[in-house]
Amino acid sequence: MNQIDYSSPDLLRFPPPAYKANAENFWIGLGEGEIRLPYCQACDRWTWYPAPRCTTCGRASLEWRSAPTIGSIFSYTRVRRNFLPTDDVSVPYVVALVELDGVADVRLVMTVPESKEKELRVAAPVKVVIDRSGDHPVMYAELLT
């Protein structure tokens, strides 16, 4: 079985999904080194996944705002079987749902490289790192322990 190199942030560097009109600002933001998420001005709430209207109040009053890069792990799993559309991903690897500080009701999916079994836990503090060294940006969660 292949073993993951947790020191490599290039863990899951595969083509991003085709840019959809609603998510384009997210990918542009990552390319510029920041997390941008839709924010509803009408009900004063963050929303995710991008849509033309707020998923809470239904109004078309969304704007894209920069979000913090500090947060915590809401949940995680260790993937032991590659299900990605590429054959060059080593398993196992860790995928987490990350909640960003001050961004209620939004959880982003990302990998957790350099994770050590005893340090990885729900509510562990993380910093989201955006790696822009490849063909497209990749974000991952770095444990803050």
mmCIF file of C-alpha atoms in Angstrom:
data_model
loop_
_atom_site.group_PDB
_atom_site.id
_atom_site.type_symbol
_atom_site.label_atom_id
_atom_site.label_comp_id
_atom_site.label_asym_id
_atom_site.label_seq_id
_atom_site.Cartn_x
_atom_site.Cartn_y
_atom_site.Cartn_z
ATOM 1 C CA MET A 1 0.000 0.000 0.000
ATOM 2 C CA ASN A 2 1.260 3.490 -0.819
ATOM 3 C CA GLN A 3 1.970 5.750 2.103
ATOM 4 C CA ILE A 4 1.164 9.421 2.000
ATOM 5 C CA ASP A 5 3.890 12.018 2.292
ATOM 6 C CA TYR A 6 2.225 14.382 4.771
ATOM 7 C CA SER A 7 4.970 16.930 4.254
ATOM 8 C CA SER A 8 3.746 17.592 0.712
ATOM 9 C CA PRO A 9 0.972 20.172 0.321
ATOM 10 C CA ASP A 10 0.623 18.935 -3.267
ATOM 11 C CA LEU A 11 -1.325 15.976 -1.960
ATOM 12 C CA LEU A 12 -4.439 16.502 -4.033
ATOM 13 C CA ARG A 13 -3.321 18.606 -6.952
ATOM 14 C CA PHE A 14 -5.794 17.622 -9.638
ATOM 15 C CA PRO A 15 -7.779 19.846 -11.977
ATOM 16 C CA PRO A 16 -10.409 21.925 -10.162
ATOM 17 C CA PRO A 17 -14.028 21.556 -11.168
ATOM 18 C CA ALA A 18 -15.021 23.498 -14.248
ATOM 19 C CA TYR A 19 -15.622 27.084 -13.179
ATOM 20 C CA LYS A 20 -19.308 27.660 -12.795
ATOM 21 C CA ALA A 21 -20.602 31.193 -12.937
ATOM 22 C CA ASN A 22 -21.631 31.121 -9.273
ATOM 23 C CA ALA A 23 -18.264 29.822 -7.989
ATOM 24 C CA GLU A 24 -15.911 31.802 -10.211
ATOM 25 C CA ASN A 25 -15.210 34.421 -7.507
ATOM 26 C CA PHE A 26 -14.204 31.675 -5.087
ATOM 27 C CA TRP A 27 -11.573 30.320 -7.503
ATOM 28 C CA ILE A 28 -10.375 33.812 -8.443
ATOM 29 C CA GLY A 29 -9.973 34.597 -4.741
ATOM 30 C CA LEU A 30 -7.921 31.460 -4.147
ATOM 31 C CA GLY A 31 -5.765 32.415 -7.119
ATOM 32 C CA GLU A 32 -5.115 35.759 -5.413
ATOM 33 C CA GLY A 33 -4.335 34.083 -2.094
ATOM 34 C CA GLU A 34 -7.560 34.580 -0.167
ATOM 35 C CA ILE A 35 -10.765 32.745 0.639
ATOM 36 C CA ARG A 36 -13.768 34.581 -0.762
ATOM 37 C CA LEU A 37 -17.267 33.513 0.169
ATOM 38 C CA PRO A 38 -20.743 34.821 -0.608
ATOM 39 C CA TYR A 39 -22.231 37.058 2.073
ATOM 40 C CA CYS A 40 -25.889 38.099 2.129
ATOM 41 C CA GLN A 41 -26.289 41.806 2.856
ATOM 42 C CA ALA A 42 -30.025 41.378 3.442
ATOM 43 C CA CYS A 43 -29.887 38.833 6.268
ATOM 44 C CA ASP A 44 -26.279 39.460 7.343
ATOM 45 C CA ARG A 45 -25.145 35.836 6.868
ATOM 46 C CA TRP A 46 -22.422 33.907 5.063
ATOM 47 C CA THR A 47 -23.607 31.254 2.655
ATOM 48 C CA TRP A 48 -22.050 28.286 0.914
ATOM 49 C CA TYR A 49 -22.279 26.737 -1.784
ATOM 50 C CA PRO A 50 -22.412 29.755 -4.152
ATOM 51 C CA ALA A 51 -25.822 30.375 -5.640
ATOM 52 C CA PRO A 52 -27.492 33.336 -7.351
ATOM 53 C CA ARG A 53 -29.618 33.929 -4.236
ATOM 54 C CA CYS A 54 -29.101 33.616 -0.499
ATOM 55 C CA THR A 55 -29.848 30.101 0.727
ATOM 56 C CA THR A 56 -31.321 31.526 3.954
ATOM 57 C CA CYS A 57 -33.571 34.424 2.919
ATOM 58 C CA GLY A 58 -33.817 33.874 -0.847
ATOM 59 C CA ARG A 59 -32.817 37.425 -1.773
ATOM 60 C CA ALA A 60 -30.384 38.243 -4.550
ATOM 61 C CA SER A 61 -28.271 40.468 -2.326
ATOM 62 C CA LEU A 62 -25.033 38.494 -2.205
ATOM 63 C CA GLU A 63 -21.577 39.994 -2.304
ATOM 64 C CA TRP A 64 -18.216 38.242 -2.157
ATOM 65 C CA ARG A 65 -16.163 38.935 0.953
ATOM 66 C CA SER A 66 -12.778 37.786 2.173
ATOM 67 C CA ALA A 67 -13.039 35.205 4.916
ATOM 68 C CA PRO A 68 -10.546 34.472 7.678
ATOM 69 C CA THR A 69 -8.022 31.664 7.242
ATOM 70 C CA ILE A 70 -8.126 30.523 10.873
ATOM 71 C CA GLY A 71 -10.690 27.987 11.982
ATOM 72 C CA SER A 72 -11.186 24.525 13.387
ATOM 73 C CA ILE A 73 -11.903 20.992 12.269
ATOM 74 C CA PHE A 74 -15.615 20.222 12.411
ATOM 75 C CA SER A 75 -15.200 16.636 11.230
ATOM 76 C CA TYR A 76 -12.638 14.534 9.387
ATOM 77 C CA THR A 77 -12.053 11.147 7.816
ATOM 78 C CA ARG A 78 -9.041 9.165 6.740
ATOM 79 C CA VAL A 79 -9.496 8.115 3.104
ATOM 80 C CA ARG A 80 -7.987 4.718 2.429
ATOM 81 C CA ARG A 81 -9.219 4.130 -1.113
ATOM 82 C CA ASN A 82 -8.611 6.591 -3.946
ATOM 83 C CA PHE A 83 -11.869 7.726 -5.527
ATOM 84 C CA LEU A 84 -10.452 10.751 -7.346
ATOM 85 C CA PRO A 85 -10.217 10.993 -11.153
ATOM 86 C CA THR A 86 -6.442 10.550 -11.072
ATOM 87 C CA ASP A 87 -4.194 7.613 -10.357
ATOM 88 C CA ASP A 88 -1.291 9.479 -8.770
ATOM 89 C CA VAL A 89 -2.831 10.155 -5.341
ATOM 90 C CA SER A 90 -1.319 8.201 -2.483
ATOM 91 C CA VAL A 91 -3.578 6.808 0.196
ATOM 92 C CA PRO A 92 -4.390 7.097 3.010
ATOM 93 C CA TYR A 93 -4.968 10.848 3.358
ATOM 94 C CA VAL A 94 -7.125 13.005 5.599
ATOM 95 C CA VAL A 95 -10.069 15.100 4.419
ATOM 96 C CA ALA A 96 -11.718 17.530 6.836
ATOM 97 C CA LEU A 97 -14.683 19.838 7.089
ATOM 98 C CA VAL A 98 -13.267 23.122 8.347
ATOM 99 C CA GLU A 99 -15.257 25.882 10.031
ATOM 100 C CA LEU A 100 -13.697 29.315 9.656
ATOM 101 C CA ASP A 101 -13.687 31.647 12.665
ATOM 102 C CA GLY A 102 -16.518 34.178 12.409
ATOM 103 C CA VAL A 103 -18.120 32.455 9.406
ATOM 104 C CA ALA A 104 -21.232 30.795 10.798
ATOM 105 C CA ASP A 105 -22.921 27.894 9.012
ATOM 106 C CA VAL A 106 -20.160 27.424 6.416
ATOM 107 C CA ARG A 107 -17.884 24.394 6.283
ATOM 108 C CA LEU A 108 -15.238 23.930 3.612
ATOM 109 C CA VAL A 109 -13.799 20.580 2.526
ATOM 110 C CA MET A 110 -10.016 20.315 2.362
ATOM 111 C CA THR A 111 -7.138 17.974 3.068
ATOM 112 C CA VAL A 112 -5.026 17.989 6.217
ATOM 113 C CA PRO A 113 -1.417 17.220 5.268
ATOM 114 C CA GLU A 114 1.247 16.803 7.923
ATOM 115 C CA SER A 115 -1.369 15.453 10.296
ATOM 116 C CA LYS A 116 -0.209 13.351 13.183
ATOM 117 C CA GLU A 117 -2.715 10.842 14.470
ATOM 118 C CA LYS A 118 -2.689 12.015 18.098
ATOM 119 C CA GLU A 119 -2.993 15.718 17.168
ATOM 120 C CA LEU A 120 -5.859 15.262 14.736
ATOM 121 C CA ARG A 121 -9.208 15.756 16.474
ATOM 122 C CA VAL A 122 -12.545 17.475 16.120
ATOM 123 C CA ALA A 123 -12.254 21.157 17.152
ATOM 124 C CA ALA A 124 -8.480 21.175 16.535
ATOM 125 C CA PRO A 125 -7.400 24.682 15.496
ATOM 126 C CA VAL A 126 -6.197 25.038 11.900
ATOM 127 C CA LYS A 127 -4.899 27.637 9.504
ATOM 128 C CA VAL A 128 -6.053 27.384 5.907
ATOM 129 C CA VAL A 129 -3.071 27.565 3.577
ATOM 130 C CA ILE A 130 -3.529 28.427 -0.090
ATOM 131 C CA ASP A 131 -0.830 26.920 -2.276
ATOM 132 C CA ARG A 132 -0.600 28.818 -5.563
ATOM 133 C CA SER A 133 2.561 27.124 -6.847
ATOM 134 C CA GLY A 134 0.867 24.802 -9.352
ATOM 135 C CA ASP A 135 -1.432 25.280 -12.328
ATOM 136 C CA HIS A 136 -4.308 26.191 -10.027
ATOM 137 C CA PRO A 137 -4.656 27.047 -6.331
ATOM 138 C CA VAL A 138 -5.144 24.354 -3.727
ATOM 139 C CA MET A 139 -6.181 24.992 -0.126
ATOM 140 C CA TYR A 140 -5.403 22.722 2.779
ATOM 141 C CA ALA A 141 -5.693 22.866 6.567
ATOM 142 C CA GLU A 142 -2.533 23.050 8.650
ATOM 143 C CA LEU A 143 -2.882 21.997 12.287
ATOM 144 C CA LEU A 144 -2.064 24.717 14.827
ATOM 145 C CA THR A 145 -0.862 22.766 17.816
#
